[in-house]
Amino acid sequence: MEEKVSANTTHVIASGPKRTLNLLKGIARGCWVLLQEWALRSLELERWRDEEDFELTDFSPAVQ
């Protein structure tokens, strides 16, 4: 886990569709942009959930 998007980042977890530098960098890098709920549900199941169900698409069509 990292606080800032870097060359190693594959997923950006957001609490909602807020325009932040990390969110925009994640979109530009082609990272998964997911709601925070994805991480919480994954913890409950003790395995990673499918990202598509938690993708933050409200922010911009570019996220998809």
PDB file of C-alpha atoms in Angstrom:
ATOM      1  CA  MET A   1       0.000   0.000   0.000  1.00  0.00           C
ATOM      2  CA  GLU A   2       1.128   3.504  -0.801  1.00  0.00           C
ATOM      3  CA  GLU A   3      -0.325   6.900  -0.026  1.00  0.00           C
ATOM      4  CA  LYS A   4       0.564   8.315  -3.444  1.00  0.00           C
ATOM      5  CA  VAL A   5       0.117   6.860  -6.914  1.00  0.00           C
ATOM      6  CA  SER A   6       3.417   5.629  -8.330  1.00  0.00           C
ATOM      7  CA  ALA A   7       4.701   3.424 -11.120  1.00  0.00           C
ATOM      8  CA  ASN A   8       3.881   0.405  -8.914  1.00  0.00           C
ATOM      9  CA  THR A   9       0.234   1.349  -8.307  1.00  0.00           C
ATOM     10  CA  THR A  10      -2.402  -0.980  -9.756  1.00  0.00           C
ATOM     11  CA  HIS A  11      -5.487   0.053  -7.749  1.00  0.00           C
ATOM     12  CA  VAL A  12      -6.662   3.390  -6.357  1.00  0.00           C
ATOM     13  CA  ILE A  13      -9.190   3.156  -3.533  1.00  0.00           C
ATOM     14  CA  ALA A  14     -11.470   6.160  -3.042  1.00  0.00           C
ATOM     15  CA  SER A  15     -14.175   6.983  -0.522  1.00  0.00           C
ATOM     16  CA  GLY A  16     -16.230   8.617  -3.265  1.00  0.00           C
ATOM     17  CA  PRO A  17     -16.082  10.634  -6.479  1.00  0.00           C
ATOM     18  CA  LYS A  18     -13.842  13.382  -5.110  1.00  0.00           C
ATOM     19  CA  ARG A  19     -11.382  14.913  -7.536  1.00  0.00           C
ATOM     20  CA  THR A  20      -7.955  14.339  -6.004  1.00  0.00           C
ATOM     21  CA  LEU A  21      -4.489  14.293  -7.486  1.00  0.00           C
ATOM     22  CA  ASN A  22      -4.116  10.581  -6.697  1.00  0.00           C
ATOM     23  CA  LEU A  23      -7.441   9.772  -8.347  1.00  0.00           C
ATOM     24  CA  LEU A  24      -6.493  11.679 -11.499  1.00  0.00           C
ATOM     25  CA  LYS A  25      -3.029  10.082 -11.589  1.00  0.00           C
ATOM     26  CA  GLY A  26      -4.620   6.659 -11.197  1.00  0.00           C
ATOM     27  CA  ILE A  27      -6.961   7.291 -14.108  1.00  0.00           C
ATOM     28  CA  ALA A  28      -4.072   8.537 -16.253  1.00  0.00           C
ATOM     29  CA  ARG A  29      -2.031   5.413 -15.412  1.00  0.00           C
ATOM     30  CA  GLY A  30      -4.953   3.096 -16.199  1.00  0.00           C
ATOM     31  CA  CYS A  31      -5.309   1.830 -12.614  1.00  0.00           C
ATOM     32  CA  TRP A  32      -8.452   0.299 -11.208  1.00  0.00           C
ATOM     33  CA  VAL A  33     -10.348   3.101  -9.427  1.00  0.00           C
ATOM     34  CA  LEU A  34     -12.460   1.447  -6.758  1.00  0.00           C
ATOM     35  CA  LEU A  35     -14.750   2.383  -3.944  1.00  0.00           C
ATOM     36  CA  GLN A  36     -13.406   1.847  -0.441  1.00  0.00           C
ATOM     37  CA  GLU A  37     -16.112  -0.799  -0.007  1.00  0.00           C
ATOM     38  CA  TRP A  38     -14.072  -3.135  -2.262  1.00  0.00           C
ATOM     39  CA  ALA A  39     -11.264  -3.345   0.302  1.00  0.00           C
ATOM     40  CA  LEU A  40     -13.681  -3.789   3.204  1.00  0.00           C
ATOM     41  CA  ARG A  41     -15.663  -6.551   1.477  1.00  0.00           C
ATOM     42  CA  SER A  42     -12.430  -8.254   0.423  1.00  0.00           C
ATOM     43  CA  LEU A  43     -11.293  -8.288   4.046  1.00  0.00           C
ATOM     44  CA  GLU A  44     -14.589  -9.869   5.099  1.00  0.00           C
ATOM     45  CA  LEU A  45     -14.218 -12.633   2.516  1.00  0.00           C
ATOM     46  CA  GLU A  46     -10.479 -13.005   3.130  1.00  0.00           C
ATOM     47  CA  ARG A  47      -9.868 -12.805  -0.621  1.00  0.00           C
ATOM     48  CA  TRP A  48      -9.947 -10.094  -3.265  1.00  0.00           C
ATOM     49  CA  ARG A  49     -13.399  -9.390  -4.681  1.00  0.00           C
ATOM     50  CA  ASP A  50     -13.983  -8.750  -8.380  1.00  0.00           C
ATOM     51  CA  GLU A  51     -13.073  -5.144  -9.086  1.00  0.00           C
ATOM     52  CA  GLU A  52     -15.826  -4.550 -11.645  1.00  0.00           C
ATOM     53  CA  ASP A  53     -18.540  -4.618  -8.974  1.00  0.00           C
ATOM     54  CA  PHE A  54     -16.862  -1.749  -7.078  1.00  0.00           C
ATOM     55  CA  GLU A  55     -15.464   0.394  -9.897  1.00  0.00           C
ATOM     56  CA  LEU A  56     -15.996   4.120  -9.341  1.00  0.00           C
ATOM     57  CA  THR A  57     -17.786   4.967 -12.567  1.00  0.00           C
ATOM     58  CA  ASP A  58     -19.741   7.984 -11.259  1.00  0.00           C
ATOM     59  CA  PHE A  59     -16.635  10.147 -11.402  1.00  0.00           C
ATOM     60  CA  SER A  60     -15.929  10.037 -15.119  1.00  0.00           C
ATOM     61  CA  PRO A  61     -16.440   7.719 -18.103  1.00  0.00           C
ATOM     62  CA  ALA A  62     -12.604   7.690 -18.365  1.00  0.00           C
ATOM     63  CA  VAL A  63     -12.506   5.448 -15.280  1.00  0.00           C
ATOM     64  CA  GLN A  64     -13.920   2.547 -17.274  1.00  0.00           C
TER      65      GLN A  64
END
